[in-house]
Short mmCIF file of C-alpha atoms in Angstrom, two decimals:
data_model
loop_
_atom_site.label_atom_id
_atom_site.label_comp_id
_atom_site.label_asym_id
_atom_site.label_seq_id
_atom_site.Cartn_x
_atom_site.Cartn_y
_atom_site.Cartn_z
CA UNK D 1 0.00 0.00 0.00
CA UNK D 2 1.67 3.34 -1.45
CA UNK D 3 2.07 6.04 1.87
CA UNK D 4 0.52 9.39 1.41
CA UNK D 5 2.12 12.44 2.70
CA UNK D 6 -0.32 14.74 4.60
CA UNK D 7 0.91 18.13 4.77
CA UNK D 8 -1.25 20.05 8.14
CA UNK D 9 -2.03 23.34 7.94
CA UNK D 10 -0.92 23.64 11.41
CA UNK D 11 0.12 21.51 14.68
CA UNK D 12 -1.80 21.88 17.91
CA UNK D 13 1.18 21.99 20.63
CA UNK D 14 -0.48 20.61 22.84
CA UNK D 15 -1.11 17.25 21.59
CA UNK D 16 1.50 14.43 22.50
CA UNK D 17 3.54 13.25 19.97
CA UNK D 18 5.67 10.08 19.74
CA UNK D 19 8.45 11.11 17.00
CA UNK D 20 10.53 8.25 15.67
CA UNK D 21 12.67 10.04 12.94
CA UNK D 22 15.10 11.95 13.58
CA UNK D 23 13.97 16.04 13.96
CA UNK D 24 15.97 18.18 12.16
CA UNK D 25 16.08 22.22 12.38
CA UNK D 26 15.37 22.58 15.78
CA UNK D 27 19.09 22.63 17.27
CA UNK D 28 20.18 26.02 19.06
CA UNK D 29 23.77 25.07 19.07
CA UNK D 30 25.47 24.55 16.33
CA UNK D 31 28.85 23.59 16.82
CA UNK D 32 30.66 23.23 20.13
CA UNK D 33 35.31 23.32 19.99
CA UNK D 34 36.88 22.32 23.31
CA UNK D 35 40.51 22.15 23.93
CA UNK D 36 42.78 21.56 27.18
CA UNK D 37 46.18 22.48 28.07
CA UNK D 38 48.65 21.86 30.55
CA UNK D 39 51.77 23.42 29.46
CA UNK D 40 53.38 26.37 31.63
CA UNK D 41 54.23 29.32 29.89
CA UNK D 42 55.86 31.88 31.90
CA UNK D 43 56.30 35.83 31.25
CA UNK D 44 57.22 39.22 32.91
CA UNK D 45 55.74 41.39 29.70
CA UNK D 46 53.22 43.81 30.68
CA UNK D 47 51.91 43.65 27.67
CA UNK D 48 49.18 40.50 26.85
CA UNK D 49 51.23 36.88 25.58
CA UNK D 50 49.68 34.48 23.43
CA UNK D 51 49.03 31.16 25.14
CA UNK D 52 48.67 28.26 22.91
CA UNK D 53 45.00 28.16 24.71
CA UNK D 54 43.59 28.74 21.20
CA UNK D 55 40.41 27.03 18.64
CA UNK D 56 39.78 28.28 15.92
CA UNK D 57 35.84 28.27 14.58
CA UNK D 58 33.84 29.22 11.25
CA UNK D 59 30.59 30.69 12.32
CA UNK D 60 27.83 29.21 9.65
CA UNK D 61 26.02 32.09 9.66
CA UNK D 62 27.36 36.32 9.85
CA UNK D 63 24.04 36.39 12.93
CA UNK D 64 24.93 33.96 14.65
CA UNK D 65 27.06 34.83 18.27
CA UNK D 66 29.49 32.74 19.87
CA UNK D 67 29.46 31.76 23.86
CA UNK D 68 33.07 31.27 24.99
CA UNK D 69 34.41 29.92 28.17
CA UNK D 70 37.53 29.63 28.93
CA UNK D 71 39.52 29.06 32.57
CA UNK D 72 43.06 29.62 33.12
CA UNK D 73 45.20 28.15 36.56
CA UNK D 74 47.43 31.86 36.44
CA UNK D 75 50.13 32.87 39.04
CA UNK D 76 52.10 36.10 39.94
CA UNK D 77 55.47 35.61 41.32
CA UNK D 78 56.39 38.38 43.24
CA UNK D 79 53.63 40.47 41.78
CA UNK D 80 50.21 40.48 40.20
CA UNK D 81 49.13 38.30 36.72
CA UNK D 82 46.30 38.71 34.81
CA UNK D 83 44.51 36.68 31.90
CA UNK D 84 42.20 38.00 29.09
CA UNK D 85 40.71 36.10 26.07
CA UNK D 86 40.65 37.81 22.17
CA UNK D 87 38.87 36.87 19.38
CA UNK D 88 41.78 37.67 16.85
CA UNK D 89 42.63 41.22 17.88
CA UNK D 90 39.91 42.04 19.97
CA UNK D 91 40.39 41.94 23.80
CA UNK D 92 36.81 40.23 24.97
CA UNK D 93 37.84 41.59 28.55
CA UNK D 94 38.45 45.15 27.59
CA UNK D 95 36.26 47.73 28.13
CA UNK D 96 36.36 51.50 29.45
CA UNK D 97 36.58 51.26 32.96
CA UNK D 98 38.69 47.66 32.93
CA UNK D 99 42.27 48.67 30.72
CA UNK D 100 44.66 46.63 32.57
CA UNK D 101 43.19 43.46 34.44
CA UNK D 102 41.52 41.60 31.90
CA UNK D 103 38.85 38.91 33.32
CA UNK D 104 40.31 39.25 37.09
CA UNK D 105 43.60 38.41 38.99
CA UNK D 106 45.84 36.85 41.01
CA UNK D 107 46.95 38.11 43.73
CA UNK D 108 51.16 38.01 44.79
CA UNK D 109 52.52 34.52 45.23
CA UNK D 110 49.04 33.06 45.57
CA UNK D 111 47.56 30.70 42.32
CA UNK D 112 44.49 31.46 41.16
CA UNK D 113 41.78 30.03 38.56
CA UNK D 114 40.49 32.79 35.99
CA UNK D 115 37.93 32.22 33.72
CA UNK D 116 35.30 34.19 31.68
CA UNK D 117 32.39 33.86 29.91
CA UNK D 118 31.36 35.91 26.58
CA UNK D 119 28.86 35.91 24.63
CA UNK D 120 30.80 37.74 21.63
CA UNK D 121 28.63 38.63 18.15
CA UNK D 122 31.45 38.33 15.99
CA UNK D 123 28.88 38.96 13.08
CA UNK D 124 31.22 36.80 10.98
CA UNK D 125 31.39 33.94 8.10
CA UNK D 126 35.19 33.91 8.39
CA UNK D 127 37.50 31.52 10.59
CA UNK D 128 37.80 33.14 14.32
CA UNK D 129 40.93 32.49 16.55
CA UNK D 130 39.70 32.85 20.17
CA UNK D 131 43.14 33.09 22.75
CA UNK D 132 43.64 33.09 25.91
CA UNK D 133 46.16 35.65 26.62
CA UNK D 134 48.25 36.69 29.91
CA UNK D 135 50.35 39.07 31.61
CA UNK D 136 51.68 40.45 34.53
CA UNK D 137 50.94 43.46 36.24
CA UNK D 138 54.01 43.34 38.20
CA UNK D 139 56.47 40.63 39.24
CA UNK D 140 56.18 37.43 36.68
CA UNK D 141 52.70 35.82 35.29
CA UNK D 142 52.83 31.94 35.14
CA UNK D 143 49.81 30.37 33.21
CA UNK D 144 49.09 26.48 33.44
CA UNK D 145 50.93 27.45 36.49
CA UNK D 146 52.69 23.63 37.31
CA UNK D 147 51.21 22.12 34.81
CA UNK D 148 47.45 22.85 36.13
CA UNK D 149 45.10 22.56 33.51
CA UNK D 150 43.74 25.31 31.76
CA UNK D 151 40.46 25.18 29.17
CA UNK D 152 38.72 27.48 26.26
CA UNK D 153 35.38 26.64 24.79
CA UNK D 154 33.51 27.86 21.87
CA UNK D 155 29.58 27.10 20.82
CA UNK D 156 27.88 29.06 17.93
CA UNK D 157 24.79 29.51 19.27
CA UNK D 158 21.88 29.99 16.50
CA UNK D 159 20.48 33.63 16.81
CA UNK D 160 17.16 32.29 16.65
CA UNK D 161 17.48 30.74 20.05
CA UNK D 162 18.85 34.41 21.55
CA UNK O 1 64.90 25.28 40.00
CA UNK O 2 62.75 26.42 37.22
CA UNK O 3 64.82 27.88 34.32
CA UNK O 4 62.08 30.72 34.53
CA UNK O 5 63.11 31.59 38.41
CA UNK O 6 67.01 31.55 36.92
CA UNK O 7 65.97 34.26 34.15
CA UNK O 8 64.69 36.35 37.05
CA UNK O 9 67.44 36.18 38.99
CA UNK O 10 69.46 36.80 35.84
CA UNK O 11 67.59 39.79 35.77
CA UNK O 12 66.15 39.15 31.98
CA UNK O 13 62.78 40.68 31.10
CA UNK O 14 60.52 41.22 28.18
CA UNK O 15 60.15 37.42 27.26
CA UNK O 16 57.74 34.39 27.30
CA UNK O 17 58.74 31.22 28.13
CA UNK O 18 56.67 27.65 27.01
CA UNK O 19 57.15 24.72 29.90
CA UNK O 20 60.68 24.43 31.71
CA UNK O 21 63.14 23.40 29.07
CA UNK O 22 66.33 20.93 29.82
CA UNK O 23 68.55 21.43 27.05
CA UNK O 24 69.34 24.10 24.86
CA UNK O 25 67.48 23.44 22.03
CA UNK O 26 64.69 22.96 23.96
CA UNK O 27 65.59 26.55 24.83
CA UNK O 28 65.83 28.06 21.66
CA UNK O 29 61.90 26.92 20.89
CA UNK O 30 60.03 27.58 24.06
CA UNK O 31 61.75 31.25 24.69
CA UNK O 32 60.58 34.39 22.95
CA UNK O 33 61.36 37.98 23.39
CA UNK O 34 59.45 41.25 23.66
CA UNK O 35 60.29 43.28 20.96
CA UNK O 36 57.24 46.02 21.25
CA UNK O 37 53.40 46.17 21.82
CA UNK O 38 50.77 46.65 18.77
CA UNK O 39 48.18 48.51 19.09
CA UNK O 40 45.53 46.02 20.62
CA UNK O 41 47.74 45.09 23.38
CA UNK O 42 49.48 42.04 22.74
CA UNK O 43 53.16 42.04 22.99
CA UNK O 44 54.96 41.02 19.64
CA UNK O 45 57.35 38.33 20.17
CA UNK O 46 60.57 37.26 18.02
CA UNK O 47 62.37 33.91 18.20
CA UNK O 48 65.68 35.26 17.35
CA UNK O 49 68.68 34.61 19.54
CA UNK O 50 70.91 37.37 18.87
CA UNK O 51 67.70 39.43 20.58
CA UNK O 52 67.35 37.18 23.45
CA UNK O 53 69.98 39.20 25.93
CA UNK O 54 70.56 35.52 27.35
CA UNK O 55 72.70 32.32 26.49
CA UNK O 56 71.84 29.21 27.68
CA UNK O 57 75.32 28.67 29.22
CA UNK O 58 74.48 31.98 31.09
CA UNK O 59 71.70 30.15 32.52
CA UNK O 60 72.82 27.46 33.10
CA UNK O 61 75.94 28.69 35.40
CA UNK O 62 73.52 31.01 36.87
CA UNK O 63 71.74 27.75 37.85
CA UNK O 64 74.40 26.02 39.48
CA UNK O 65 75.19 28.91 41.39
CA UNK O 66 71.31 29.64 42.59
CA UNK O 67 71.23 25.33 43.55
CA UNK O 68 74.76 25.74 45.27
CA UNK O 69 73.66 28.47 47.28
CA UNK O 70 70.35 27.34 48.34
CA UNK O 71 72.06 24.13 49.37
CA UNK O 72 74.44 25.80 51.17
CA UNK O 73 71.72 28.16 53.53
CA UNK O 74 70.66 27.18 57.16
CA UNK O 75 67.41 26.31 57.98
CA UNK O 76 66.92 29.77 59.55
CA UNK O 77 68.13 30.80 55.86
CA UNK O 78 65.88 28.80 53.97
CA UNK O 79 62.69 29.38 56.55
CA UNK O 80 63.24 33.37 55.83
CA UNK O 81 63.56 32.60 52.37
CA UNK O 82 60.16 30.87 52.53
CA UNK O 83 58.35 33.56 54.15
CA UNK O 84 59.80 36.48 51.87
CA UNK O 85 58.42 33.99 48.96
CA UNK O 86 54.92 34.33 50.96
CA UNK O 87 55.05 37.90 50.67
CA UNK O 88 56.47 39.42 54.01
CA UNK O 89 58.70 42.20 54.33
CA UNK O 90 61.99 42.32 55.94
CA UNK O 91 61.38 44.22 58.79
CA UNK O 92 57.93 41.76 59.26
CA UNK O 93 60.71 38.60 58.59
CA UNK O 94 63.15 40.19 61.43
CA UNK O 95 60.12 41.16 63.99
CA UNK O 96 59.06 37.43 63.33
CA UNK O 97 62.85 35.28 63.18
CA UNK O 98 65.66 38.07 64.39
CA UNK O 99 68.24 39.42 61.84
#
């Protein structure tokens, strides 16, 4: 017996269906990148230092955003060290008040675990390099400090679901 | 001791340093120098030695002599050491262990 295809008019939500296809469409996040690392990398620039904390990611769509998280084991010998992440050469932790300390600090000769969280709208088609960067402020910055581990994710998230 | 701890004592700045290298040529790849800033912030780094301001024989003797030394220091020494690491000041160090 040959299947028809009915095609509704509408759906009334409020009926229970039992789907057993697969539903396709209806996913808010379309790609997740996740990387660890474990390497120390230490520095006494003041001015921000690639880690090798880095994804890159190809946003399928210029309105979709991206949510990023990333956490970084930091340390300030002798001094203050401070941690920021950029998408290419945009500092995510900069803004007008906050020039110098990125997403937080550690505080002298105490470890610490930074981390952030952005929601960034890169309004983008192209490949994205998100980086976690450090620095000190003053004595020496440590990150992956003994070979803690440190972590960056990336989702796009679907703008519909924003 | 951490090579990184040596280049302090050695009084080197301006560089960034991958992991805690053992031989030279592990060296030469994980150490980068400061050369200036750009304009977003993020230091620009160059992997050439004649701008490093540091050999690794340099750092190596400097080594030995940090090791040697720290061998060398009485436990009143090394406790004073400890709590200068931890952030106190002299005078709070004296007040708390004597001169």
């Amino acid at each position: 017996m040959a299947l028809t295809k009915v095609e509704a008019d509408g759906i009334n939500l409020a009926d229970t269906f039992a789907f057993t296809g697969t539903v396709s469409g209806a996913g808010s996040i379309i790609q997740v990148k996740h990387m660890n690392y474990d390497t120390e990398q230490a520095t006494d620039a003041t001015s921000f230092v690639a880690t090798n904390i880095t994804l890159n990611i190809t946003p399928t769509s210029s309105s979709n955003k991206i949510l990023a998280f990333f956490t970084v084991p930091i340390y300030g010998a002798g001094g203050l060290a401070t941690a920021t992440l950029y998408r290419d050469s945009t500092d995510l932790g900069l803004h007008s008040v906050n020039t110098n300390y990125g997403f937080g600090y550690s505080h002298t000769n105490v470890p610490a675990n930074l981390g952030g969280v952005v929601l960034d709208n890169p309004s983008s088609t192209s490949q994205l390099t998100y980086t976690v960067y450090h620095k000190k402020i003053t004595g020496n910055s440590y990150s992956c400090i003994n070979t803690c581990i440190a972590s960056l994710t990336l989702m796009e998230i679907a703008s519909g679901a924003l | 001791m951490k090579i990184s701890e040596v280049l302090e004592n050695l009084n080197v700045s301006g560089y960034s340093l991958d992991g805690d290298p053992t031989t030279e040529e592990q060296f030469k790849q994980s150490f980068k120098k400061v050369t200036s800033t750009d304009e977003y912030g993020r230091a620009i780094l160059t992997d050439d030695e004649s701008q490093f301001g540091v050999t690794w024989s340099q750092i190596q003797a400097k080594k030995t002599e940090l090791e040697t030394a720290q061998n060398n220091m009485s436990n009143k020494d090394k406790g004073k050491q400890k709590l200068k690491t931890l952030g106190l000041t002299d005078d709070e160090i004296s007040a708390l262990v004597g001169k």
